[in-house]
mmCIF file of C-alpha atoms in Angstrom:
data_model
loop_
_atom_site.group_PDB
_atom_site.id
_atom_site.type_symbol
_atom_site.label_atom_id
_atom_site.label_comp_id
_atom_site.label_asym_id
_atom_site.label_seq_id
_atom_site.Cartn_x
_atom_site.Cartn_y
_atom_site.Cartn_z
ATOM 1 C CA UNK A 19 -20.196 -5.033 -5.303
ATOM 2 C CA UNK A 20 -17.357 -5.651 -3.040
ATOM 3 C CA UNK A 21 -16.753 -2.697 -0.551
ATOM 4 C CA UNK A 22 -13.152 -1.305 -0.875
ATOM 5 C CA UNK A 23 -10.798 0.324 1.519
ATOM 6 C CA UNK A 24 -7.520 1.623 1.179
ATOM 7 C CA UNK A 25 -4.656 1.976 3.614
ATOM 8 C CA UNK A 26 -1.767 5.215 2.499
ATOM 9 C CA UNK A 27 1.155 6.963 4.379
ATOM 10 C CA UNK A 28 4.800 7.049 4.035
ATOM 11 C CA UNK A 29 6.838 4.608 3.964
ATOM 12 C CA UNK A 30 7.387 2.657 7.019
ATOM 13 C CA UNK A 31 4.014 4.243 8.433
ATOM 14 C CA UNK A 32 2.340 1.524 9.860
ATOM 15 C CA UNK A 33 0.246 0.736 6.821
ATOM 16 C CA UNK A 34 1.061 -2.742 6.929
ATOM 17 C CA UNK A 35 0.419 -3.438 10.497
ATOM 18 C CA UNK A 36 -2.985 -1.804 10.070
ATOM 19 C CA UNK A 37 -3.725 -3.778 7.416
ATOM 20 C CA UNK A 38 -3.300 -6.828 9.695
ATOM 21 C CA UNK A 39 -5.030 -5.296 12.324
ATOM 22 C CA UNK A 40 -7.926 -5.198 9.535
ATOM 23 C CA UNK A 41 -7.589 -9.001 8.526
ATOM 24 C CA UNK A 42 -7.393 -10.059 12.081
ATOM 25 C CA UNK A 43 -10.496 -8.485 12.845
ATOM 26 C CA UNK A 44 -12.970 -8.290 10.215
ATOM 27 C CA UNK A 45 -11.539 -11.728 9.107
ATOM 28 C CA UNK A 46 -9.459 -12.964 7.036
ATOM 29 C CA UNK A 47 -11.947 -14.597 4.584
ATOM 30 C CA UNK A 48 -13.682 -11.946 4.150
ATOM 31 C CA UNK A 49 -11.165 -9.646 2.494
ATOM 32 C CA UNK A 50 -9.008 -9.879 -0.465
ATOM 33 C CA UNK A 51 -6.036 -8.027 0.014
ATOM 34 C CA UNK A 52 -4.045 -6.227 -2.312
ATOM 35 C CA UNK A 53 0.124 -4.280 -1.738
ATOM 36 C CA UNK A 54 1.109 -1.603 -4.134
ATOM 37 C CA UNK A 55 4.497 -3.205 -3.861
ATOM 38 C CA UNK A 56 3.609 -5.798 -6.079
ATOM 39 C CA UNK A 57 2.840 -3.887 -8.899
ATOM 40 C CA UNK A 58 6.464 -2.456 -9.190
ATOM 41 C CA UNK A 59 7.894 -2.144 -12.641
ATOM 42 C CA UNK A 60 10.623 -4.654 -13.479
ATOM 43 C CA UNK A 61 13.863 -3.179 -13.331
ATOM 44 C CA UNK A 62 16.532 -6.204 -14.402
ATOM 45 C CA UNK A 63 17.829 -3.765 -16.856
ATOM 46 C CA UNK A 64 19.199 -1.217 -14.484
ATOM 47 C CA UNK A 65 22.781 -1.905 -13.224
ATOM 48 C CA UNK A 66 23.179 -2.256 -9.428
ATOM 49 C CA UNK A 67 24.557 1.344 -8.761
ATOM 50 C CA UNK A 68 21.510 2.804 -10.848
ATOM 51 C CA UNK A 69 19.051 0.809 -8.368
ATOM 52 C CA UNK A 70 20.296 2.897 -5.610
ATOM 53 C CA UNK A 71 19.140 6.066 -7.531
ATOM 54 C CA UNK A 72 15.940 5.130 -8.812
ATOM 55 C CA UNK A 73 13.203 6.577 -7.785
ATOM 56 C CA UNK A 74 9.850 3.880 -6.511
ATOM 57 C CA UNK A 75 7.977 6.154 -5.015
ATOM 58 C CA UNK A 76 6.618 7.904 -8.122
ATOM 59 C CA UNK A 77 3.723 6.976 -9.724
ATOM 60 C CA UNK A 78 5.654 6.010 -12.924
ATOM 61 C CA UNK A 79 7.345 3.288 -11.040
ATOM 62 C CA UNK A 80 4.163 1.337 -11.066
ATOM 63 C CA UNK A 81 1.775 -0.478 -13.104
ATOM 64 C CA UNK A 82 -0.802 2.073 -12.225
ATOM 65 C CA UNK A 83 -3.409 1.027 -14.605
ATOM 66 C CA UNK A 84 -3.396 -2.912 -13.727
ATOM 67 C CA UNK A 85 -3.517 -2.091 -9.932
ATOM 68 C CA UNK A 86 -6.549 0.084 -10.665
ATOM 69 C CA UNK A 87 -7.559 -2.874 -12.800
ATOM 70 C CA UNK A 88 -7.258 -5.861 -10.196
ATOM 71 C CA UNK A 89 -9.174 -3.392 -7.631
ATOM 72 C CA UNK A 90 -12.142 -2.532 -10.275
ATOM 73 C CA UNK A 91 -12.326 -6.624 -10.692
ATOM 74 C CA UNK A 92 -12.337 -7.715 -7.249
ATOM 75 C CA UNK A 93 -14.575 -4.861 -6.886
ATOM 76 C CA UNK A 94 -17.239 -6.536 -8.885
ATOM 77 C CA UNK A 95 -16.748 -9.762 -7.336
ATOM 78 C CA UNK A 96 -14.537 -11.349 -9.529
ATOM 79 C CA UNK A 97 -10.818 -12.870 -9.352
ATOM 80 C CA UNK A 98 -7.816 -11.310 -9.955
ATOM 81 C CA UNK A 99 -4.616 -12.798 -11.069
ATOM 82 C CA UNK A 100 -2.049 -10.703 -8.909
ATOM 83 C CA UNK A 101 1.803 -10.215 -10.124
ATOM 84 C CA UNK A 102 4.479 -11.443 -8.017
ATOM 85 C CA UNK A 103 7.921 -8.984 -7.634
ATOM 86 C CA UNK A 104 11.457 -10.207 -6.381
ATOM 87 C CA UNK A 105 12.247 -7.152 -4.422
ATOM 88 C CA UNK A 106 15.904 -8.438 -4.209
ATOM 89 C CA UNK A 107 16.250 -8.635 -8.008
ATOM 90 C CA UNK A 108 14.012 -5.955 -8.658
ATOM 91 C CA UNK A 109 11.876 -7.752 -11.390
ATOM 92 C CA UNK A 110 8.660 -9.329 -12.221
ATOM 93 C CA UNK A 111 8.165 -12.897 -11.756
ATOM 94 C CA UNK A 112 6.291 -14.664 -14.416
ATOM 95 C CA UNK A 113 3.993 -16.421 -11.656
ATOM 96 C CA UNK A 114 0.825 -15.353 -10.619
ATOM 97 C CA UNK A 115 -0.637 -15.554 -7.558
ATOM 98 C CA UNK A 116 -5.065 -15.686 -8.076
ATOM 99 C CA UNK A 117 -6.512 -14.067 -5.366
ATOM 100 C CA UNK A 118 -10.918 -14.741 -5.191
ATOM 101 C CA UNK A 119 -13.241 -11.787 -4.483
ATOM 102 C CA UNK A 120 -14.621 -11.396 -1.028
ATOM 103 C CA UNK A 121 -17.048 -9.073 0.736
ATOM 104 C CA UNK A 122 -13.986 -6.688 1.645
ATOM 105 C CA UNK A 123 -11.407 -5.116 -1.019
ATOM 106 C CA UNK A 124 -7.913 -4.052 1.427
ATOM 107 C CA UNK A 125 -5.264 -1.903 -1.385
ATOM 108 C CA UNK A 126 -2.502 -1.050 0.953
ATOM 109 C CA UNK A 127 0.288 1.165 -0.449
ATOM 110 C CA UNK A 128 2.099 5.018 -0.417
ATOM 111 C CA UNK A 129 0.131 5.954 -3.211
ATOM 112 C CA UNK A 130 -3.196 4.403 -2.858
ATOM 113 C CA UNK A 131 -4.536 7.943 -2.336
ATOM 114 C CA UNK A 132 -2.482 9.861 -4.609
ATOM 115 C CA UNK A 133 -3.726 7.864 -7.411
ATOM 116 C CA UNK A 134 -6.972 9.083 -9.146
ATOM 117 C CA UNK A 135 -8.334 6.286 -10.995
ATOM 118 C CA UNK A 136 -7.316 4.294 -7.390
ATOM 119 C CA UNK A 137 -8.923 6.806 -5.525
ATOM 120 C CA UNK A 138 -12.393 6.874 -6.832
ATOM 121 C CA UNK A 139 -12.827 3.525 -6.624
ATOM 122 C CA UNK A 140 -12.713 3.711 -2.379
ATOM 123 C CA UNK A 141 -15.412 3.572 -0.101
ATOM 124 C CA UNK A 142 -12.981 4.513 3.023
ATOM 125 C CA UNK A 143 -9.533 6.176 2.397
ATOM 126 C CA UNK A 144 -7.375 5.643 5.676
ATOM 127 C CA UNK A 145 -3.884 7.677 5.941
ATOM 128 C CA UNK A 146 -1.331 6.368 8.409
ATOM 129 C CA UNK A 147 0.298 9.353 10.101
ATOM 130 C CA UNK A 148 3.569 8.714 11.526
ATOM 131 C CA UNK A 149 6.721 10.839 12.584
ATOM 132 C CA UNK A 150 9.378 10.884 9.420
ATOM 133 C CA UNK A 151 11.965 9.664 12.068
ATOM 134 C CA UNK A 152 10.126 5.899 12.910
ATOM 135 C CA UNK A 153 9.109 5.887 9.497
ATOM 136 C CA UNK A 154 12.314 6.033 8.448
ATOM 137 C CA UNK A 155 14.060 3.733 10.930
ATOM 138 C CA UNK A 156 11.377 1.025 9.913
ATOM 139 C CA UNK A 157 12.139 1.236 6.685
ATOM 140 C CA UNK A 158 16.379 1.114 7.284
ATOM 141 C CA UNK A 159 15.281 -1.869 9.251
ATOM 142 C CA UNK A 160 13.308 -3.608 6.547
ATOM 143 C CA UNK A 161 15.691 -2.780 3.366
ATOM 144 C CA UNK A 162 18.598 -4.346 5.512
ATOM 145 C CA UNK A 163 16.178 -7.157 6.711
ATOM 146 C CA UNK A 164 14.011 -8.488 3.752
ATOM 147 C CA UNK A 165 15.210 -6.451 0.864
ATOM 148 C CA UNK A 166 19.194 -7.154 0.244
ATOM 149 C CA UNK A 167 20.730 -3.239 0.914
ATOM 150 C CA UNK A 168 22.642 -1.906 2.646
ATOM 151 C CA UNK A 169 22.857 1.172 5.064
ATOM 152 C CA UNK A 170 24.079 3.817 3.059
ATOM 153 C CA UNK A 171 22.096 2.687 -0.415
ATOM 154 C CA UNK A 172 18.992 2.889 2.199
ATOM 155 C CA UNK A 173 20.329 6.525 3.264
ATOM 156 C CA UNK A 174 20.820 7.714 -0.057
ATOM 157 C CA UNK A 175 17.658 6.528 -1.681
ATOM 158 C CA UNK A 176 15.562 8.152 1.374
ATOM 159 C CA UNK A 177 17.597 11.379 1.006
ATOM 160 C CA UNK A 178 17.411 11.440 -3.034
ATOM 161 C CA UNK A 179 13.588 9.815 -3.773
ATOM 162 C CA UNK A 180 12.163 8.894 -0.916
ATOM 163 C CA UNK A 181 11.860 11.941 1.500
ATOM 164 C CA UNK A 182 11.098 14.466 -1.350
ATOM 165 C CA UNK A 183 8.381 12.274 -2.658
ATOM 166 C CA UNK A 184 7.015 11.973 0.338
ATOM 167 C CA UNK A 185 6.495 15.668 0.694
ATOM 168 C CA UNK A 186 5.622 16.050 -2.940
ATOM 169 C CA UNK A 187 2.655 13.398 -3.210
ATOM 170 C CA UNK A 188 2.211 11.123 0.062
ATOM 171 C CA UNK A 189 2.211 13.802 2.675
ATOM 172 C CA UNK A 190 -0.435 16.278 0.742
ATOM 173 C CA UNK A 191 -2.959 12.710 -0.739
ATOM 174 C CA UNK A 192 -3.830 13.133 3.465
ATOM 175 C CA UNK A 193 -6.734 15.047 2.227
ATOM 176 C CA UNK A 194 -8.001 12.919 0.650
ATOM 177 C CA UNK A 195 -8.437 10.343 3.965
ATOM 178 C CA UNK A 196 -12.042 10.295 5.275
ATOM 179 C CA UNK A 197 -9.780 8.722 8.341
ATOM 180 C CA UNK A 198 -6.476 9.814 9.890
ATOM 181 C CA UNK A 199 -5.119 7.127 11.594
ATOM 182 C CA UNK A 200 -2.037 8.900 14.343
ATOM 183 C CA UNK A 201 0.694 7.437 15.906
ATOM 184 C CA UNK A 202 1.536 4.777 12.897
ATOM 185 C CA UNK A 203 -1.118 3.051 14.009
ATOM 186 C CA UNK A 204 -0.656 2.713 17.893
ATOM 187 C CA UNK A 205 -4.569 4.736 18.359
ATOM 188 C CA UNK A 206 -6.997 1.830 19.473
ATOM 189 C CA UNK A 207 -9.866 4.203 19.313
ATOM 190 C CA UNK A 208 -8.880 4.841 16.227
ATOM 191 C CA UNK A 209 -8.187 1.387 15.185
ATOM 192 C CA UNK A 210 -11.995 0.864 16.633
ATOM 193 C CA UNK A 211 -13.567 3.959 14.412
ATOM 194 C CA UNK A 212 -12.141 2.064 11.039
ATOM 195 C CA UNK A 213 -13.339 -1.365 11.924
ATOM 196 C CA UNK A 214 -16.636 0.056 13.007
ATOM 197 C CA UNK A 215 -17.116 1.914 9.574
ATOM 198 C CA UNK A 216 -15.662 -1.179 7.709
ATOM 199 C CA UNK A 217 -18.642 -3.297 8.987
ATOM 200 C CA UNK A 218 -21.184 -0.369 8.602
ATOM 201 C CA UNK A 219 -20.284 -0.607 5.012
ATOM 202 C CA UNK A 220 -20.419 -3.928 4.660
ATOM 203 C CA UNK A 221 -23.711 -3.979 6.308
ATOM 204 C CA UNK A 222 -24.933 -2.037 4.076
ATOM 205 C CA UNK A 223 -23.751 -3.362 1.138
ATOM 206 C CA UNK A 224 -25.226 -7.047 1.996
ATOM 207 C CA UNK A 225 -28.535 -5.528 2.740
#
């Protein structure tokens, strides 16, 4: 069995850059890494002005049960055949991308913790903690950067979806985390105390 840990926090935490931090130092080939984002529902049906209201930070937004389902596989040691998402388009590309099993099983997302099924299958929940005013200019940033909006559709979705569903499920899935990881992820004795309980794990489950 694979050993799996996940990364949560609000959007524009850090949970990303920890993830890297991660694959940088436990190595790359030894972890198959897995985004929430990816498992967004497709959404070419909604009209451009709807877009701006939906809310993608509930649950419902993604394919819960075939995230859970890649995990449980690569948790077993076997493939998974990941879905690919146009964030720009908001819909589900009919490519695949196969990612193998390794040692180490990385989910990364805002609901990682807040989901059950997700949940129990962790051997080390992590929770980003970052101030709601970085984590929002990080995620203004990005939107405008890599995911085609523009200021005030960022604005309005943060004020409408994302800031109340961040107090509603992300904020209180914290106690869940066996880690809490502050300063979106500038702690480097923190950063130490997950890497050192990654390889304990894995240690232990090679022996």
């Amino acid at each position: 069995m694979a050993v799996c840990v996940g990364v949560a926090g609000g959007t524009g935490s850090g949970k990303t850059t920890i993830a890297a931090t991660i694959l940088g130092r436990v190595g790359a080939d030894r972890v198959a890494h897995i985004n929430q984002d990816r498992y967004n529902r497709d959404l070419v049906h909604l009209t451009h002005a709807q877009l701006v209201h939906h809310n993608f930070d509930r649950p419902s937004a993604i394919n819960t049960e075939l995230l859970t389902e890649h995990v449980r596989t690569l948790k077993r040691g076997r493939p998974a055949e990941l879905p690919v998402y146009d964030f720009v388009h908001h819909r589900r590309l009919t490519a695949v991308e196969r990612l193998e099993a390794r040692p180490l099983v990385l989910v990364e997302g805002i609901l990682t913790l807040a989901i059950p099924e997700l949940r129990e299958l962790l051997d080390l929940r992590l929770f980003v903690d970052t101030d709601a005013d970085l984590r929002f200019i990080r995620r203004l940033r990005r939107d405008l950067a890599e995911r085609g909006r523009t200021v005030d559709e960022v604005i309005t979705q943060y004020l409408e979806t994302v800031r109340p569903m961040h107090q509603e499920l992300v904020e209180p899935s914290k106690r869940w985390a066996d880690l809490i990881i502050p300063g979106g992820g500038d702690s480097a004795l923190a950063l130490d105390e997950v890497i050192r309980r990654i390889e304990q794990l894995l240690r232990e489950e090679s022996a």
